[in-house]
N, C-alpha and C. Protein backbone atom coordinates (compact mmCIF):
# COMPACT_ATOMS: atom_id res chain seq x y z
N MET A 1 -6.44 16.11 7.58
CA MET A 1 -5.18 15.41 7.79
C MET A 1 -4.32 15.52 6.54
N THR A 2 -3.04 15.36 6.72
CA THR A 2 -2.09 15.46 5.61
C THR A 2 -1.68 14.06 5.13
N ASP A 3 -0.98 14.03 4.01
CA ASP A 3 -0.44 12.76 3.53
C ASP A 3 0.44 12.11 4.60
N GLN A 4 1.25 12.91 5.27
CA GLN A 4 2.12 12.37 6.32
C GLN A 4 1.30 11.74 7.44
N ASP A 5 0.19 12.37 7.81
CA ASP A 5 -0.67 11.82 8.87
C ASP A 5 -1.23 10.45 8.46
N TYR A 6 -1.69 10.34 7.22
CA TYR A 6 -2.23 9.06 6.75
C TYR A 6 -1.13 8.00 6.65
N LEU A 7 0.06 8.41 6.25
CA LEU A 7 1.17 7.46 6.22
C LEU A 7 1.52 6.99 7.62
N LYS A 8 1.45 7.87 8.60
CA LYS A 8 1.71 7.47 9.98
C LYS A 8 0.65 6.48 10.46
N LEU A 9 -0.59 6.63 10.01
CA LEU A 9 -1.63 5.64 10.33
C LEU A 9 -1.29 4.29 9.71
N ALA A 10 -0.81 4.29 8.48
CA ALA A 10 -0.42 3.04 7.82
C ALA A 10 0.74 2.40 8.57
N ILE A 11 1.68 3.20 9.03
CA ILE A 11 2.81 2.67 9.79
C ILE A 11 2.33 2.10 11.13
N GLU A 12 1.41 2.78 11.77
CA GLU A 12 0.85 2.25 13.02
C GLU A 12 0.14 0.92 12.77
N GLU A 13 -0.60 0.84 11.68
CA GLU A 13 -1.29 -0.40 11.31
C GLU A 13 -0.28 -1.51 11.07
N SER A 14 0.88 -1.18 10.49
CA SER A 14 1.89 -2.20 10.20
C SER A 14 2.41 -2.86 11.48
N LYS A 15 2.35 -2.17 12.59
CA LYS A 15 2.85 -2.71 13.85
C LYS A 15 1.97 -3.84 14.39
N LYS A 16 0.80 -4.04 13.81
CA LYS A 16 -0.09 -5.13 14.20
C LYS A 16 0.31 -6.46 13.56
N ALA A 17 1.13 -6.38 12.51
CA ALA A 17 1.57 -7.58 11.80
C ALA A 17 2.77 -8.20 12.51
N GLU A 18 2.92 -9.49 12.33
CA GLU A 18 4.05 -10.18 12.93
C GLU A 18 5.33 -9.88 12.18
N PRO A 19 6.43 -9.69 12.92
CA PRO A 19 7.72 -9.49 12.27
C PRO A 19 8.10 -10.75 11.50
N PRO A 20 8.89 -10.67 10.47
CA PRO A 20 9.57 -9.47 9.99
C PRO A 20 8.78 -8.73 8.92
N HIS A 21 7.59 -9.19 8.60
CA HIS A 21 6.83 -8.60 7.48
C HIS A 21 5.77 -7.64 8.01
N ARG A 22 6.22 -6.53 8.51
CA ARG A 22 5.31 -5.53 9.09
C ARG A 22 4.98 -4.48 8.04
N TYR A 23 3.84 -4.68 7.42
CA TYR A 23 3.35 -3.75 6.41
C TYR A 23 1.94 -3.33 6.78
N GLY A 24 1.61 -2.07 6.53
CA GLY A 24 0.28 -1.56 6.81
C GLY A 24 -0.19 -0.68 5.68
N ALA A 25 -1.52 -0.56 5.56
CA ALA A 25 -2.09 0.27 4.49
C ALA A 25 -3.40 0.88 4.96
N VAL A 26 -3.71 2.04 4.39
CA VAL A 26 -4.93 2.77 4.70
C VAL A 26 -5.53 3.26 3.38
N VAL A 27 -6.85 3.10 3.24
CA VAL A 27 -7.56 3.63 2.07
C VAL A 27 -8.37 4.83 2.53
N VAL A 28 -8.17 5.96 1.84
CA VAL A 28 -8.82 7.21 2.21
C VAL A 28 -9.62 7.75 1.01
N VAL A 29 -10.87 8.15 1.28
CA VAL A 29 -11.71 8.79 0.28
C VAL A 29 -12.28 10.06 0.90
N ASP A 30 -12.11 11.18 0.23
CA ASP A 30 -12.63 12.46 0.72
C ASP A 30 -12.26 12.72 2.17
N ASP A 31 -10.98 12.55 2.49
CA ASP A 31 -10.43 12.79 3.83
C ASP A 31 -11.03 11.90 4.91
N GLU A 32 -11.59 10.75 4.52
CA GLU A 32 -12.12 9.80 5.49
C GLU A 32 -11.42 8.45 5.30
N VAL A 33 -10.94 7.90 6.41
CA VAL A 33 -10.34 6.58 6.35
C VAL A 33 -11.47 5.56 6.18
N ILE A 34 -11.45 4.89 5.03
CA ILE A 34 -12.49 3.90 4.71
C ILE A 34 -12.09 2.53 5.25
N ALA A 35 -10.79 2.21 5.19
CA ALA A 35 -10.30 0.92 5.68
C ALA A 35 -8.82 1.03 6.00
N ALA A 36 -8.40 0.21 6.94
CA ALA A 36 -6.98 0.07 7.29
C ALA A 36 -6.74 -1.40 7.58
N ASP A 37 -5.59 -1.89 7.17
CA ASP A 37 -5.27 -3.29 7.45
C ASP A 37 -3.76 -3.49 7.38
N HIS A 38 -3.35 -4.67 7.78
CA HIS A 38 -1.93 -5.01 7.78
C HIS A 38 -1.74 -6.36 7.10
N ASN A 39 -0.50 -6.75 6.98
CA ASN A 39 -0.13 -7.99 6.31
C ASN A 39 -0.68 -9.21 7.07
N HIS A 40 -1.31 -10.14 6.34
CA HIS A 40 -1.86 -11.37 6.92
C HIS A 40 -1.36 -12.62 6.20
N VAL A 41 -0.31 -12.51 5.42
CA VAL A 41 0.15 -13.62 4.56
C VAL A 41 0.43 -14.88 5.37
N ARG A 42 1.23 -14.77 6.38
CA ARG A 42 1.63 -15.97 7.14
C ARG A 42 0.49 -16.53 7.97
N GLU A 43 -0.25 -15.68 8.66
CA GLU A 43 -1.30 -16.19 9.53
C GLU A 43 -2.45 -16.84 8.74
N ARG A 44 -2.74 -16.31 7.57
CA ARG A 44 -3.82 -16.87 6.75
C ARG A 44 -3.31 -17.89 5.73
N LYS A 45 -1.97 -17.98 5.63
CA LYS A 45 -1.36 -18.85 4.62
C LYS A 45 -1.92 -18.52 3.24
N ASP A 46 -1.92 -17.21 2.96
CA ASP A 46 -2.51 -16.67 1.74
C ASP A 46 -1.53 -15.67 1.13
N PRO A 47 -0.90 -16.01 0.01
CA PRO A 47 0.09 -15.11 -0.58
C PRO A 47 -0.49 -13.79 -1.08
N SER A 48 -1.80 -13.68 -1.18
CA SER A 48 -2.41 -12.44 -1.64
C SER A 48 -2.84 -11.53 -0.48
N ALA A 49 -2.64 -11.94 0.75
CA ALA A 49 -3.13 -11.18 1.91
C ALA A 49 -2.15 -10.10 2.34
N HIS A 50 -1.63 -9.38 1.37
CA HIS A 50 -0.76 -8.23 1.66
C HIS A 50 -1.61 -7.12 2.28
N ALA A 51 -0.97 -6.22 2.99
CA ALA A 51 -1.66 -5.13 3.66
C ALA A 51 -2.50 -4.30 2.69
N GLU A 52 -1.92 -3.97 1.54
CA GLU A 52 -2.62 -3.12 0.58
C GLU A 52 -3.87 -3.81 0.02
N VAL A 53 -3.72 -5.07 -0.36
CA VAL A 53 -4.87 -5.82 -0.89
C VAL A 53 -5.94 -5.96 0.18
N SER A 54 -5.53 -6.28 1.40
CA SER A 54 -6.49 -6.44 2.49
C SER A 54 -7.24 -5.14 2.77
N ALA A 55 -6.54 -4.02 2.73
CA ALA A 55 -7.20 -2.72 2.95
C ALA A 55 -8.14 -2.39 1.79
N ILE A 56 -7.74 -2.69 0.57
CA ILE A 56 -8.60 -2.44 -0.59
C ILE A 56 -9.87 -3.29 -0.50
N VAL A 57 -9.72 -4.56 -0.16
CA VAL A 57 -10.89 -5.44 0.00
C VAL A 57 -11.82 -4.89 1.07
N GLY A 58 -11.25 -4.50 2.20
CA GLY A 58 -12.06 -3.93 3.29
C GLY A 58 -12.79 -2.68 2.87
N ALA A 59 -12.13 -1.82 2.11
CA ALA A 59 -12.76 -0.58 1.64
C ALA A 59 -13.91 -0.89 0.67
N CYS A 60 -13.68 -1.82 -0.23
CA CYS A 60 -14.72 -2.19 -1.19
C CYS A 60 -15.94 -2.79 -0.48
N GLN A 61 -15.69 -3.63 0.51
CA GLN A 61 -16.79 -4.21 1.27
C GLN A 61 -17.55 -3.14 2.03
N LYS A 62 -16.83 -2.18 2.58
CA LYS A 62 -17.48 -1.12 3.36
C LYS A 62 -18.39 -0.25 2.49
N ILE A 63 -17.91 0.10 1.29
CA ILE A 63 -18.73 0.97 0.44
C ILE A 63 -19.69 0.19 -0.45
N GLY A 64 -19.51 -1.13 -0.51
CA GLY A 64 -20.41 -1.96 -1.31
C GLY A 64 -20.18 -1.85 -2.81
N ASN A 65 -18.93 -1.62 -3.21
CA ASN A 65 -18.61 -1.47 -4.63
C ASN A 65 -17.14 -1.81 -4.83
N HIS A 66 -16.81 -2.36 -5.99
CA HIS A 66 -15.41 -2.69 -6.30
C HIS A 66 -14.63 -1.49 -6.80
N ASN A 67 -15.30 -0.38 -7.04
CA ASN A 67 -14.67 0.80 -7.61
C ASN A 67 -14.35 1.80 -6.50
N LEU A 68 -13.09 2.13 -6.36
CA LEU A 68 -12.64 3.08 -5.34
C LEU A 68 -12.14 4.38 -5.97
N LYS A 69 -12.85 4.84 -6.99
CA LYS A 69 -12.49 6.09 -7.64
C LYS A 69 -12.44 7.19 -6.58
N ASN A 70 -11.51 8.09 -6.74
CA ASN A 70 -11.25 9.20 -5.81
C ASN A 70 -10.56 8.75 -4.53
N ALA A 71 -10.10 7.51 -4.46
CA ALA A 71 -9.42 7.01 -3.27
C ALA A 71 -7.91 7.17 -3.39
N THR A 72 -7.29 7.28 -2.23
CA THR A 72 -5.84 7.23 -2.12
C THR A 72 -5.48 6.05 -1.24
N LEU A 73 -4.50 5.28 -1.68
CA LEU A 73 -3.98 4.17 -0.90
C LEU A 73 -2.66 4.62 -0.29
N TYR A 74 -2.61 4.63 1.04
CA TYR A 74 -1.38 4.97 1.76
C TYR A 74 -0.77 3.67 2.27
N ALA A 75 0.51 3.47 2.01
CA ALA A 75 1.18 2.23 2.39
C ALA A 75 2.45 2.53 3.17
N SER A 76 2.69 1.73 4.18
CA SER A 76 3.89 1.92 4.98
C SER A 76 5.15 1.66 4.15
N HIS A 77 5.06 0.73 3.20
CA HIS A 77 6.19 0.37 2.33
C HIS A 77 5.74 0.43 0.88
N GLU A 78 6.69 0.49 0.00
CA GLU A 78 6.41 0.49 -1.44
C GLU A 78 5.63 -0.76 -1.81
N PRO A 79 4.47 -0.61 -2.43
CA PRO A 79 3.68 -1.78 -2.80
C PRO A 79 4.37 -2.65 -3.85
N CYS A 80 4.08 -3.94 -3.79
CA CYS A 80 4.58 -4.85 -4.82
C CYS A 80 3.69 -4.70 -6.07
N VAL A 81 4.06 -5.40 -7.11
CA VAL A 81 3.31 -5.32 -8.37
C VAL A 81 1.88 -5.84 -8.20
N MET A 82 1.69 -6.89 -7.40
CA MET A 82 0.35 -7.42 -7.17
C MET A 82 -0.54 -6.35 -6.52
N CYS A 83 -0.03 -5.70 -5.50
CA CYS A 83 -0.81 -4.68 -4.79
C CYS A 83 -1.08 -3.48 -5.70
N PHE A 84 -0.07 -3.10 -6.47
CA PHE A 84 -0.24 -2.02 -7.44
C PHE A 84 -1.36 -2.38 -8.42
N SER A 85 -1.34 -3.61 -8.93
CA SER A 85 -2.34 -4.05 -9.91
C SER A 85 -3.74 -4.07 -9.29
N CYS A 86 -3.84 -4.52 -8.06
CA CYS A 86 -5.14 -4.53 -7.38
C CYS A 86 -5.67 -3.10 -7.24
N ALA A 87 -4.78 -2.17 -6.89
CA ALA A 87 -5.19 -0.76 -6.78
C ALA A 87 -5.66 -0.23 -8.13
N ALA A 88 -4.96 -0.61 -9.19
CA ALA A 88 -5.35 -0.17 -10.53
C ALA A 88 -6.72 -0.72 -10.90
N TRP A 89 -6.95 -2.01 -10.62
CA TRP A 89 -8.26 -2.62 -10.93
C TRP A 89 -9.38 -1.99 -10.11
N ALA A 90 -9.06 -1.53 -8.90
CA ALA A 90 -10.06 -0.87 -8.06
C ALA A 90 -10.25 0.59 -8.45
N ASP A 91 -9.48 1.05 -9.43
CA ASP A 91 -9.55 2.43 -9.93
C ASP A 91 -9.12 3.46 -8.89
N ILE A 92 -8.21 3.05 -8.01
CA ILE A 92 -7.62 3.99 -7.06
C ILE A 92 -6.79 4.99 -7.85
N GLU A 93 -6.92 6.24 -7.51
CA GLU A 93 -6.26 7.28 -8.30
C GLU A 93 -4.86 7.62 -7.85
N ARG A 94 -4.52 7.23 -6.60
CA ARG A 94 -3.25 7.69 -6.06
C ARG A 94 -2.73 6.67 -5.04
N ILE A 95 -1.44 6.38 -5.12
CA ILE A 95 -0.77 5.56 -4.12
C ILE A 95 0.36 6.41 -3.53
N VAL A 96 0.44 6.44 -2.21
CA VAL A 96 1.51 7.15 -1.52
C VAL A 96 2.15 6.17 -0.55
N TYR A 97 3.49 6.06 -0.58
CA TYR A 97 4.16 5.13 0.32
C TYR A 97 5.33 5.80 1.01
N ALA A 98 5.69 5.25 2.20
CA ALA A 98 6.69 5.90 3.05
C ALA A 98 8.09 5.32 2.95
N ILE A 99 8.22 4.04 2.65
CA ILE A 99 9.53 3.40 2.64
C ILE A 99 9.71 2.64 1.34
N LYS A 100 10.82 2.88 0.65
CA LYS A 100 11.12 2.15 -0.58
C LYS A 100 11.47 0.71 -0.26
N ALA A 101 11.08 -0.20 -1.14
CA ALA A 101 11.43 -1.61 -0.95
C ALA A 101 12.92 -1.79 -0.84
N SER A 102 13.67 -1.02 -1.59
CA SER A 102 15.13 -1.14 -1.57
C SER A 102 15.74 -0.71 -0.24
N GLU A 103 14.97 0.02 0.58
CA GLU A 103 15.45 0.48 1.87
C GLU A 103 15.07 -0.44 3.02
N SER A 104 14.26 -1.45 2.74
CA SER A 104 13.77 -2.34 3.78
C SER A 104 14.70 -3.53 3.94
N VAL A 105 15.03 -3.83 5.16
CA VAL A 105 15.90 -4.95 5.46
C VAL A 105 15.07 -6.24 5.40
N GLY A 106 15.61 -7.24 4.75
CA GLY A 106 14.95 -8.54 4.71
C GLY A 106 13.84 -8.67 3.69
N VAL A 107 13.69 -7.71 2.79
CA VAL A 107 12.64 -7.78 1.78
C VAL A 107 13.18 -8.51 0.56
N ASP A 108 12.44 -9.51 0.13
CA ASP A 108 12.81 -10.24 -1.08
C ASP A 108 12.13 -9.54 -2.24
N ASP A 109 12.92 -8.83 -3.05
CA ASP A 109 12.35 -8.09 -4.17
C ASP A 109 12.45 -8.86 -5.48
N SER A 110 12.60 -10.17 -5.40
CA SER A 110 12.76 -10.97 -6.62
C SER A 110 11.49 -10.99 -7.46
N TYR A 111 10.36 -10.58 -6.89
CA TYR A 111 9.10 -10.55 -7.62
C TYR A 111 8.93 -9.25 -8.40
N GLU A 112 9.82 -8.31 -8.23
CA GLU A 112 9.72 -7.03 -8.91
C GLU A 112 10.35 -7.09 -10.29
N PHE A 113 9.96 -6.17 -11.15
CA PHE A 113 10.56 -6.07 -12.48
C PHE A 113 11.86 -5.29 -12.38
N LYS A 114 12.91 -5.76 -12.99
CA LYS A 114 14.18 -5.05 -12.96
C LYS A 114 14.09 -3.79 -13.80
N GLY A 115 14.48 -2.68 -13.19
CA GLY A 115 14.54 -1.43 -13.91
C GLY A 115 13.19 -0.79 -14.22
N VAL A 116 12.09 -1.34 -13.69
CA VAL A 116 10.76 -0.78 -13.93
C VAL A 116 10.16 -0.39 -12.59
N SER A 117 9.83 0.87 -12.45
CA SER A 117 9.25 1.36 -11.20
C SER A 117 7.73 1.34 -11.27
N LEU A 118 7.11 1.50 -10.12
CA LEU A 118 5.65 1.61 -10.10
C LEU A 118 5.20 2.85 -10.86
N GLN A 119 6.01 3.90 -10.82
CA GLN A 119 5.68 5.11 -11.57
C GLN A 119 5.67 4.80 -13.07
N ASP A 120 6.62 3.97 -13.53
CA ASP A 120 6.66 3.56 -14.94
C ASP A 120 5.38 2.80 -15.30
N LEU A 121 4.99 1.87 -14.43
CA LEU A 121 3.78 1.08 -14.68
C LEU A 121 2.54 1.98 -14.69
N ALA A 122 2.47 2.91 -13.74
CA ALA A 122 1.32 3.81 -13.66
C ALA A 122 1.19 4.65 -14.92
N ALA A 123 2.31 5.05 -15.50
CA ALA A 123 2.30 5.87 -16.72
C ALA A 123 1.72 5.11 -17.91
N LYS A 124 1.74 3.79 -17.84
CA LYS A 124 1.24 2.97 -18.94
C LYS A 124 -0.24 2.63 -18.81
N LEU A 125 -0.85 2.94 -17.68
CA LEU A 125 -2.27 2.64 -17.47
C LEU A 125 -3.16 3.53 -18.33
N VAL A 126 -4.28 2.98 -18.76
CA VAL A 126 -5.25 3.77 -19.51
C VAL A 126 -5.90 4.80 -18.57
N ARG A 127 -6.26 4.35 -17.37
CA ARG A 127 -6.82 5.26 -16.36
C ARG A 127 -5.67 5.86 -15.57
N PRO A 128 -5.67 7.13 -15.32
CA PRO A 128 -4.53 7.74 -14.63
C PRO A 128 -4.44 7.31 -13.16
N MET A 129 -3.20 7.09 -12.72
CA MET A 129 -2.91 6.83 -11.32
C MET A 129 -1.54 7.43 -11.03
N SER A 130 -1.43 8.09 -9.90
CA SER A 130 -0.11 8.60 -9.52
C SER A 130 0.44 7.72 -8.39
N VAL A 131 1.75 7.56 -8.39
CA VAL A 131 2.46 6.81 -7.36
C VAL A 131 3.52 7.73 -6.80
N GLU A 132 3.46 7.97 -5.49
CA GLU A 132 4.34 8.94 -4.86
C GLU A 132 5.08 8.35 -3.68
N TYR A 133 6.36 8.59 -3.64
CA TYR A 133 7.20 8.21 -2.50
C TYR A 133 7.30 9.43 -1.60
N LEU A 134 6.88 9.29 -0.36
CA LEU A 134 6.91 10.38 0.60
C LEU A 134 7.55 9.85 1.89
N PRO A 135 8.87 10.00 2.02
CA PRO A 135 9.54 9.43 3.20
C PRO A 135 9.06 10.09 4.48
N ILE A 136 8.94 9.27 5.48
CA ILE A 136 8.59 9.76 6.81
C ILE A 136 9.86 9.68 7.64
N SER A 137 10.35 10.81 8.09
CA SER A 137 11.62 10.83 8.82
C SER A 137 11.45 10.18 10.19
N ALA A 138 12.56 9.66 10.69
CA ALA A 138 12.65 9.05 12.02
C ALA A 138 11.86 7.74 12.12
N GLU A 139 11.46 7.17 11.01
CA GLU A 139 10.80 5.86 11.03
C GLU A 139 11.83 4.80 10.74
N PRO A 140 11.72 3.66 11.38
CA PRO A 140 12.69 2.59 11.11
C PRO A 140 12.56 2.09 9.69
N ARG A 141 13.68 1.80 9.07
CA ARG A 141 13.69 1.31 7.70
C ARG A 141 13.71 -0.22 7.66
N ALA A 142 13.92 -0.84 8.77
CA ALA A 142 13.98 -2.30 8.80
C ALA A 142 12.60 -2.89 9.07
N THR A 143 12.35 -4.05 8.52
CA THR A 143 11.08 -4.72 8.77
C THR A 143 11.22 -5.76 9.86
N ALA A 144 12.41 -6.06 10.26
CA ALA A 144 12.64 -7.08 11.28
C ALA A 144 12.59 -6.48 12.67
């Protein structure tokens, strides 16, 4: 499968979440989907239950280790700083996302750093991680 195929899986996973916060994520290791999940913040009343964190937790539980070296995290939307940090702590080597936060309707980006991108943060990590924006054409940009 290609990066686009995995991003489409993340987008499909996002459709399981309640509007307007439809986010999905997939963790892939060696071309195998280890975990997929969507946003659970409102239903669980848990501010950390973002799609990316939920997928990372599921992947770690599945493999029985907190280290996801050689993994790629595919996200329907640009991850927030919390999700980025969780991926870094899990030693995920690559994040690929389909929709920029700035392109999403109804997204409150007040938690983001002004003028600092995830790519900037990744460049400062001791362990290497790449962050890639890969738009998927014909996908809705709105979360509502």
